[in-house]
PDB file of C-alpha atoms in Angstrom:
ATOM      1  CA  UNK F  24       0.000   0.000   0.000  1.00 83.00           C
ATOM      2  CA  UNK F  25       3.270   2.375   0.774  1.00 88.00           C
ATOM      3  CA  UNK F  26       4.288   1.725  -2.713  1.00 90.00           C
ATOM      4  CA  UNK F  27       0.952   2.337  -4.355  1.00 87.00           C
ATOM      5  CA  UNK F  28       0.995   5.439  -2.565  1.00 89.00           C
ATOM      6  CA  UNK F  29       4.179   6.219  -3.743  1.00 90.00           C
ATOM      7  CA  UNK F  30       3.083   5.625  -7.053  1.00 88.00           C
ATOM      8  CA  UNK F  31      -0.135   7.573  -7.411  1.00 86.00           C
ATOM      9  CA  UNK F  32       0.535  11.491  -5.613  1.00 83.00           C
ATOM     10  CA  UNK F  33      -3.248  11.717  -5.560  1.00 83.00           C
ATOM     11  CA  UNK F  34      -3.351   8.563  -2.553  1.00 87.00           C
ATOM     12  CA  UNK F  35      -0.630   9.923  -0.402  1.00 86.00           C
ATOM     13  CA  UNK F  36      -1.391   9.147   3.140  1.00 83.00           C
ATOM     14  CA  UNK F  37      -5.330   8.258   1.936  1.00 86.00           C
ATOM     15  CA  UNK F  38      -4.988   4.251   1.909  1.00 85.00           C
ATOM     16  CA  UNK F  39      -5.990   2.978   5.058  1.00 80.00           C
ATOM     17  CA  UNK F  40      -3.161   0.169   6.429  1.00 78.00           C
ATOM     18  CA  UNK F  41      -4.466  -1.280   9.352  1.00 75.00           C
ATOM     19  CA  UNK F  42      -5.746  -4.287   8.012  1.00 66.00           C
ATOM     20  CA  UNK F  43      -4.431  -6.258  11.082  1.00 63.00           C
ATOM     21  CA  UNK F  44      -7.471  -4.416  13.141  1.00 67.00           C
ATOM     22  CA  UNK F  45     -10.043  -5.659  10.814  1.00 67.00           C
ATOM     23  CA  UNK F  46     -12.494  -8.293  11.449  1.00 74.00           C
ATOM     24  CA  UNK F  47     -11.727 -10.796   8.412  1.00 74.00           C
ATOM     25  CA  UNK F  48     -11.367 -13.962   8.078  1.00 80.00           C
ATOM     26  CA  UNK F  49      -8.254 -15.080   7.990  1.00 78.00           C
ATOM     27  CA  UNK F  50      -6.969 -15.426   4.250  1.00 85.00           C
ATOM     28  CA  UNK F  51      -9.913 -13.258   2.960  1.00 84.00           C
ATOM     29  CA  UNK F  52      -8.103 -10.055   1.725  1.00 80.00           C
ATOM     30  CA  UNK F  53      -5.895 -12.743   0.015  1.00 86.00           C
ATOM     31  CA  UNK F  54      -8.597 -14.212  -1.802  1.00 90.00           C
ATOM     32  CA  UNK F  55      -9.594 -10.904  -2.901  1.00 83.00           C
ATOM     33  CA  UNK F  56      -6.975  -9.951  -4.314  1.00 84.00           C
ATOM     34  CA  UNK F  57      -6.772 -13.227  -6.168  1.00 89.00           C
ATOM     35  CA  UNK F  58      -9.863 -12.888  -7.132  1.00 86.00           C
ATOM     36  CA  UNK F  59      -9.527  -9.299  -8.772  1.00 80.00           C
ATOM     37  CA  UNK F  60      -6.374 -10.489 -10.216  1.00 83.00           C
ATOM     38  CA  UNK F  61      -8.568 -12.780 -12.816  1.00 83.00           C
ATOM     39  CA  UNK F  62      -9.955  -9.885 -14.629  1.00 77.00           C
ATOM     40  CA  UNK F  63      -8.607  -9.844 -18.195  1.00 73.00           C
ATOM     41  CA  UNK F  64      -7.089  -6.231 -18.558  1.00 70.00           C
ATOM     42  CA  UNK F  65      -6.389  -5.573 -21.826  1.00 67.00           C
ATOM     43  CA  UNK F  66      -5.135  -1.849 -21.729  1.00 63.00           C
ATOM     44  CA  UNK F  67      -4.840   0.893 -19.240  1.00 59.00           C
ATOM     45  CA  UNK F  68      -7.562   2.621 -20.436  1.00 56.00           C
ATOM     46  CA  UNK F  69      -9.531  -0.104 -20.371  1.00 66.00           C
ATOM     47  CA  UNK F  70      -8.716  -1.584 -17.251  1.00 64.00           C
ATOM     48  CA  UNK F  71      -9.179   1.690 -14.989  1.00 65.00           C
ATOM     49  CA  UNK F  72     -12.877   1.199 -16.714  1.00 71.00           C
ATOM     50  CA  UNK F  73     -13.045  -2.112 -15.808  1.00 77.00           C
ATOM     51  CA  UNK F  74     -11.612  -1.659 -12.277  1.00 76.00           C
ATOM     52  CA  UNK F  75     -13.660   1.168 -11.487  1.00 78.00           C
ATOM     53  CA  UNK F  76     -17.056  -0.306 -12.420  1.00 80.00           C
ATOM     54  CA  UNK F  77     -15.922  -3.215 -10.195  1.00 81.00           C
ATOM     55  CA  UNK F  78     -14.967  -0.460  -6.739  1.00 80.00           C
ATOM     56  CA  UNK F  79     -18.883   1.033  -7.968  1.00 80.00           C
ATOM     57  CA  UNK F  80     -20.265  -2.221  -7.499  1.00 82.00           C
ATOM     58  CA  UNK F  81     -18.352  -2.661  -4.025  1.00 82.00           C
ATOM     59  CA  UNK F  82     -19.541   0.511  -2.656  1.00 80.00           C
ATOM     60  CA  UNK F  83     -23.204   0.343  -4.283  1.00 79.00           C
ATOM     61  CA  UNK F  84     -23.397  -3.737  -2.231  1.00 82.00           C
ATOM     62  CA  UNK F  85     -21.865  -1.815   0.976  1.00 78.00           C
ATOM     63  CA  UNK F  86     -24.353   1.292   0.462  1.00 72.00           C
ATOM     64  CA  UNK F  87     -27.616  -1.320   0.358  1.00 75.00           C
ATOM     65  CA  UNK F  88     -26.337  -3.398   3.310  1.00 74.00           C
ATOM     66  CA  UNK F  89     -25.642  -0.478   5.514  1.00 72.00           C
ATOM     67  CA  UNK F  90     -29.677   0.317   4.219  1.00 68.00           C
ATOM     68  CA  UNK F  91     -30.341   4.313   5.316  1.00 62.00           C
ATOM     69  CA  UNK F  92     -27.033   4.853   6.591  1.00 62.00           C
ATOM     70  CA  UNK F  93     -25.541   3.785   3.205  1.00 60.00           C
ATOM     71  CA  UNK F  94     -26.659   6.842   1.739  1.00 62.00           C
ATOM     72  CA  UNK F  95     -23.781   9.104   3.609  1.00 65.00           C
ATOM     73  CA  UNK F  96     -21.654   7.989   1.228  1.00 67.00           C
ATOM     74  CA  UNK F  97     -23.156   6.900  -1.908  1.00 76.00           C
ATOM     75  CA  UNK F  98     -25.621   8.247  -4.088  1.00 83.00           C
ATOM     76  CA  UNK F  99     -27.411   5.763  -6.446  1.00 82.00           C
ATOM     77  CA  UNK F 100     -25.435   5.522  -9.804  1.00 83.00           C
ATOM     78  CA  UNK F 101     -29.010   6.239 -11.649  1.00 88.00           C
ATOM     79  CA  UNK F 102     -29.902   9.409  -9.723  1.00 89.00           C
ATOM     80  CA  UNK F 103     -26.547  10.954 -10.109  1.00 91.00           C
ATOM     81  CA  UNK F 104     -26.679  10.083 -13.498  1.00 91.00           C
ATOM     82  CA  UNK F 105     -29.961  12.168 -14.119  1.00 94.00           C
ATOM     83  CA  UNK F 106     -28.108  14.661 -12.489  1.00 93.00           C
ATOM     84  CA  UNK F 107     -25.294  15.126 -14.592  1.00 94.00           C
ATOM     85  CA  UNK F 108     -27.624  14.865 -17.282  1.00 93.00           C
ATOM     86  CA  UNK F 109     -29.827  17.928 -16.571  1.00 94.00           C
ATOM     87  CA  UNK F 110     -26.880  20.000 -15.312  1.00 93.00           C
ATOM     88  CA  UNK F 111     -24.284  18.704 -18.528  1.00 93.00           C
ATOM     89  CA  UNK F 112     -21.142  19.470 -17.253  1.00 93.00           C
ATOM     90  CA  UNK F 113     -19.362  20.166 -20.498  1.00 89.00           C
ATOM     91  CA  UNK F 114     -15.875  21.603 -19.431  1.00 91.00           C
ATOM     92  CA  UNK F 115     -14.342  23.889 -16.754  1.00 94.00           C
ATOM     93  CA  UNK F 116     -14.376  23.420 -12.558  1.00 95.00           C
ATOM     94  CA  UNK F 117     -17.028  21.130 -10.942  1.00 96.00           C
ATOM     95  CA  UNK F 118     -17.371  20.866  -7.064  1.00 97.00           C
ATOM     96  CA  UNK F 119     -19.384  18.943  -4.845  1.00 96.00           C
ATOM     97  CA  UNK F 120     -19.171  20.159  -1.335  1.00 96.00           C
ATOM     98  CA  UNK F 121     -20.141  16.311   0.495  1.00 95.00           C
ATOM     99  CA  UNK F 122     -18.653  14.356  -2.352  1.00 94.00           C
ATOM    100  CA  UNK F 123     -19.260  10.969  -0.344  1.00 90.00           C
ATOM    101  CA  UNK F 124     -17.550   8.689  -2.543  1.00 88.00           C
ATOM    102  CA  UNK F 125     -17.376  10.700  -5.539  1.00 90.00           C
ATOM    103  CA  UNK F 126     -19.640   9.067  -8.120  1.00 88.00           C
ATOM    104  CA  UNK F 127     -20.112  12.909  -9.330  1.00 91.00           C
ATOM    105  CA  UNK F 128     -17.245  13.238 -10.324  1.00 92.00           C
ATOM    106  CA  UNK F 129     -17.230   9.851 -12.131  1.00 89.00           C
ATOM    107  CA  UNK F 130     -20.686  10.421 -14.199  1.00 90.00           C
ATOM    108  CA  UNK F 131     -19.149  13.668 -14.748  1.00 92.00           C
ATOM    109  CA  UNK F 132     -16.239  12.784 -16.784  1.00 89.00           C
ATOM    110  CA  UNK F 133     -18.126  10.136 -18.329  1.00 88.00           C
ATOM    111  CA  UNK F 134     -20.677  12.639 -19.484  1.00 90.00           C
ATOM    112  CA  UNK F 135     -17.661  14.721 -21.063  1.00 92.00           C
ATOM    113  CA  UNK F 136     -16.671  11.977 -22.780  1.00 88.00           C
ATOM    114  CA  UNK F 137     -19.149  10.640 -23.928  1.00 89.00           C
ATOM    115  CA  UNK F 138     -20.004  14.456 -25.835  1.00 89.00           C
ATOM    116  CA  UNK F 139     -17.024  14.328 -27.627  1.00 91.00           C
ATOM    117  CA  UNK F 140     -14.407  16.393 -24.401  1.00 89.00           C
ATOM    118  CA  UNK F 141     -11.459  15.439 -23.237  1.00 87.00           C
ATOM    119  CA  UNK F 142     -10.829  14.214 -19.889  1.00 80.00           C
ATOM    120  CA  UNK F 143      -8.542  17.392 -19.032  1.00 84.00           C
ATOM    121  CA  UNK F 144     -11.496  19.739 -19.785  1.00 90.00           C
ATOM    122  CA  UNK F 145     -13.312  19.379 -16.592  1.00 91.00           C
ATOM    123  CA  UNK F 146     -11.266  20.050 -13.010  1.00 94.00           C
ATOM    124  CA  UNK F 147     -12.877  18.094  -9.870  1.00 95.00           C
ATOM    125  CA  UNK F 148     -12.813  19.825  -6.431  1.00 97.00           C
ATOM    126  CA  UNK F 149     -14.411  17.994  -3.705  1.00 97.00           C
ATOM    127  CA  UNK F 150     -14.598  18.008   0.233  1.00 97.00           C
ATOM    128  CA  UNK F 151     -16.520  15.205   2.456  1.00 95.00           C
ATOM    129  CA  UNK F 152     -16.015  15.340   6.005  1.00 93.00           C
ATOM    130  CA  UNK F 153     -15.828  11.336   7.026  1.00 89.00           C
ATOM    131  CA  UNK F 154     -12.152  10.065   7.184  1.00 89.00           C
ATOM    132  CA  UNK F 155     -13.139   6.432   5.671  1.00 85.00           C
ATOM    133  CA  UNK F 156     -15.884   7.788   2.918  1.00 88.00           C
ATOM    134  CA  UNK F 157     -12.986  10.774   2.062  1.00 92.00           C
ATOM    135  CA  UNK F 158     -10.542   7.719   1.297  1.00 90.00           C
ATOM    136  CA  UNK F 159     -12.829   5.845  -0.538  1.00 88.00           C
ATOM    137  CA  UNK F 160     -13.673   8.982  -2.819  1.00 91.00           C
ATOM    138  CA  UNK F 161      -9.837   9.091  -3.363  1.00 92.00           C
ATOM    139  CA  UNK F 162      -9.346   5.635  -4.382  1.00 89.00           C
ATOM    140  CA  UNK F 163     -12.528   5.866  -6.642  1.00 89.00           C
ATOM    141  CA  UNK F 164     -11.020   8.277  -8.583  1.00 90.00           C
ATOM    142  CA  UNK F 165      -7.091   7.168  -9.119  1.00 88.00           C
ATOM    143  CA  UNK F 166      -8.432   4.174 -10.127  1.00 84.00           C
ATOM    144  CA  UNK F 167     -10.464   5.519 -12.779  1.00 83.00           C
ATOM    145  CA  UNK F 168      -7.042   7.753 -13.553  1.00 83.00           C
ATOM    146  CA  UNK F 169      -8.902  11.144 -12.974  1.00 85.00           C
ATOM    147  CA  UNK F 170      -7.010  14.118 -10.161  1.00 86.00           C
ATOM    148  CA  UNK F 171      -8.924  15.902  -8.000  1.00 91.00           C
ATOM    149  CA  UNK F 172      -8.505  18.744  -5.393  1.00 94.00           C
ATOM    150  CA  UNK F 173     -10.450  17.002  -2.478  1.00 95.00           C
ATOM    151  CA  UNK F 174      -8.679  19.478  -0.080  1.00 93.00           C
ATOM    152  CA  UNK F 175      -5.908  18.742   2.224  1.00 91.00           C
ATOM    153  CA  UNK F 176      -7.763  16.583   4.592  1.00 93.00           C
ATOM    154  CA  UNK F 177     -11.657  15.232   5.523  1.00 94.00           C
ATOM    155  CA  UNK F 178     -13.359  18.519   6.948  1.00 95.00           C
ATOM    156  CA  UNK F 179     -16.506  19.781   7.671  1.00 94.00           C
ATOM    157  CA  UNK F 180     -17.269  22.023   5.211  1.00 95.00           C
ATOM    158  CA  UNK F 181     -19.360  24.668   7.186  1.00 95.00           C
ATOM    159  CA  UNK F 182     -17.078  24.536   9.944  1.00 94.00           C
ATOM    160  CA  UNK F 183     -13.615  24.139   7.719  1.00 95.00           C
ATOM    161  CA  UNK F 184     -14.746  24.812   3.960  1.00 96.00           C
ATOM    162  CA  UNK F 185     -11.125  23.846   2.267  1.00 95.00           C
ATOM    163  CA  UNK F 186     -12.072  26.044  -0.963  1.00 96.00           C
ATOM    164  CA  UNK F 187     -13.251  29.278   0.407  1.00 93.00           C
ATOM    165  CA  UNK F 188     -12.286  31.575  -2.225  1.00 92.00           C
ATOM    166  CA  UNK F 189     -12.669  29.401  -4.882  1.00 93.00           C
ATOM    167  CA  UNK F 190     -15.652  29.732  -7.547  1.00 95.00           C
ATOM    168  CA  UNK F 191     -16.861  26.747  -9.599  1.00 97.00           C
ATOM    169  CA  UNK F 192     -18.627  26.036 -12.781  1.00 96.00           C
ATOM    170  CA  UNK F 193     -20.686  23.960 -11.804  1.00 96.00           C
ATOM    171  CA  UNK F 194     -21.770  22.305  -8.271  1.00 95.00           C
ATOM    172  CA  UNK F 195     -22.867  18.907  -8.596  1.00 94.00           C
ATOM    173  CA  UNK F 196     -24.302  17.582  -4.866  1.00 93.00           C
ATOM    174  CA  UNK F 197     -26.660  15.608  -3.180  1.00 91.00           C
ATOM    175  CA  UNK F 198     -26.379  16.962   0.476  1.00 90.00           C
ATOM    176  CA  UNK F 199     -27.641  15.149   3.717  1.00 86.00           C
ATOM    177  CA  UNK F 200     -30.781  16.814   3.720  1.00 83.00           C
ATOM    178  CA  UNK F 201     -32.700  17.807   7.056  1.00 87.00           C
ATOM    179  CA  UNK F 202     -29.940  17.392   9.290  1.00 88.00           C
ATOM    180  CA  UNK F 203     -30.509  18.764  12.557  1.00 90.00           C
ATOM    181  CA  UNK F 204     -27.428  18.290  13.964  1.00 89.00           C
ATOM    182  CA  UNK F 205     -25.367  20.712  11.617  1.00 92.00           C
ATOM    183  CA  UNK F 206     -23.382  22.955  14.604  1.00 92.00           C
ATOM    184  CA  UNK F 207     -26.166  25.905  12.928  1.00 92.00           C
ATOM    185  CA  UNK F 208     -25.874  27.711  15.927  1.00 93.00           C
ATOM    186  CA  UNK F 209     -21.822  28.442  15.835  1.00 93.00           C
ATOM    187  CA  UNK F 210     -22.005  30.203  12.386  1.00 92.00           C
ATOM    188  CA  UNK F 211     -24.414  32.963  13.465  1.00 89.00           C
ATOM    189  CA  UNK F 212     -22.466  35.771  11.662  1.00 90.00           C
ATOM    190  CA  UNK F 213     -21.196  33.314   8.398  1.00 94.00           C
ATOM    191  CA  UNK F 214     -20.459  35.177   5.319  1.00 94.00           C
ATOM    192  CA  UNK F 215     -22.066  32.919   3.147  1.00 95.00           C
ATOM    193  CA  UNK F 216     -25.408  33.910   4.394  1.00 96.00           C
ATOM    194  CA  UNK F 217     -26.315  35.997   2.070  1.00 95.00           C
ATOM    195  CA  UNK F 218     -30.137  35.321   2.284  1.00 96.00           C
ATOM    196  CA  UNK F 219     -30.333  35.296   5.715  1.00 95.00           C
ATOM    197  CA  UNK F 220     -29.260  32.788   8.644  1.00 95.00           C
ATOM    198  CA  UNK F 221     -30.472  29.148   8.138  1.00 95.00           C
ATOM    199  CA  UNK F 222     -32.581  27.535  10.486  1.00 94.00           C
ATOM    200  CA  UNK F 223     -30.454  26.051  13.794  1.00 92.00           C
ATOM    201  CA  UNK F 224     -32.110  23.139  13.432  1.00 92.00           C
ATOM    202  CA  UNK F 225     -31.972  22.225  10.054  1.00 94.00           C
ATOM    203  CA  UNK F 226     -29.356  22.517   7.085  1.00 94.00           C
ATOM    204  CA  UNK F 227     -31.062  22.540   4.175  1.00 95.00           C
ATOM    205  CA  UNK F 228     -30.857  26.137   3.562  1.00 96.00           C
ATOM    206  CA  UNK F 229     -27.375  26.302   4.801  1.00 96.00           C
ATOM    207  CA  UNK F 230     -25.933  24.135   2.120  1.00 96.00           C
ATOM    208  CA  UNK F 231     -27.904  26.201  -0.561  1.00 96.00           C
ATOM    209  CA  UNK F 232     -26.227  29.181   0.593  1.00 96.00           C
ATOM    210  CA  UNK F 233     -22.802  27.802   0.559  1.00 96.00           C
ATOM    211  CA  UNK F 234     -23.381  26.534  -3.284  1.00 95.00           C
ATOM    212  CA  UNK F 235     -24.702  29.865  -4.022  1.00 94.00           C
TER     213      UNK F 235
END
């Protein structure tokens, strides 16, 4: 894992090494590996493709047996398609301020390609506040070969927005919605509330604000 790191500047310090503290069955990451290890790559194009689909399916089987909670970190690869699809990121900066696992991003460059851009024509800028789900968005996307600015560390991005003078393009998102337990009531005096102070007890408005 130090020497995948090593290899890929996007990963460094994001792989998670202490296998020895999870609950597996002894042998099991071994058989995974072998397992992955019988998938024909042809190319390097191809196989980041192939591999990626593969780490969508992983997360997609983890989101539906984790059931509500699942939904912190992944958004349905059919929803966030219709969202790329009525936004149609063609080129320039896209953001998503609780990029989860960054299937966004993903659509997103698929949706550039498949119009006829180039993957350099779209930059990816992304924050997400859980340690494990701001690894996993990490890994998503060197695998799939992409770089993305997903800030210097996992943050809370009312409390420690890692892009605050940044503008964007676009802003691709699907926030936690209704949380209640946001921390409203320490950002009484936020810049970003332009429209007035959201609701203590509920975010909605919040993250609208901080988009806008």
């Amino acid at each position: 894992l130090v020497a995948i790191e090593n290899e890929n500047q996007t990963l460094r310090g994001k792989l998670d090494k202490r296998f020895g503290a999870a609950q597996l069955e002894p042998g099991r990451m071994g058989e995974l590996v072998d397992l992955i290890s019988t998938i024909g790559f042809v190319d390097d194009q191809r196989s980041g493709d192939v591999l990626g689909e593969v780490y969508e399916y992983f997360l997609g089987q983890f989101a539906s047996a984790e059931g509500k909670k699942g939904g912190q970190f992944y958004t349905p690869a059919h929803v966030v398609k219709t969202l790329v699809a009525v936004l149609a990121p063609h080129k320039g900066r896209i953001y998503d301020p609780c990029c989860g696992s960054g299937g966004m991003f993903v659509q997103s460059e698929k949706f550039i390609q498949a119009h006829g851009g180039k993957r350099d024509d779209a930059s990816i800028y992304g924050q997400e506040s859980n340690p494990t789900t701001w690894r996993l968005a990490a890994m998503n996307l060197a695998i799939r070969g992409f770089a993305a600015d997903l800030g210097q560390e996992p943050a809370d991005t009312f409390a420690r927005d890692q892009f605050p003078d940044q503008k964007f393009d676009y802003i691709l998102a699907n926030p936690p919605f209704n949380i209640s337990d946001w921390g409203g009531e320490n950002y009484e005096s936020d810049p970003r509330w332009l429209y007035g102070r959201p609701p203590v007890g509920n975010a909605n408005y919040a993250w609208l604000q901080h988009m806008l």
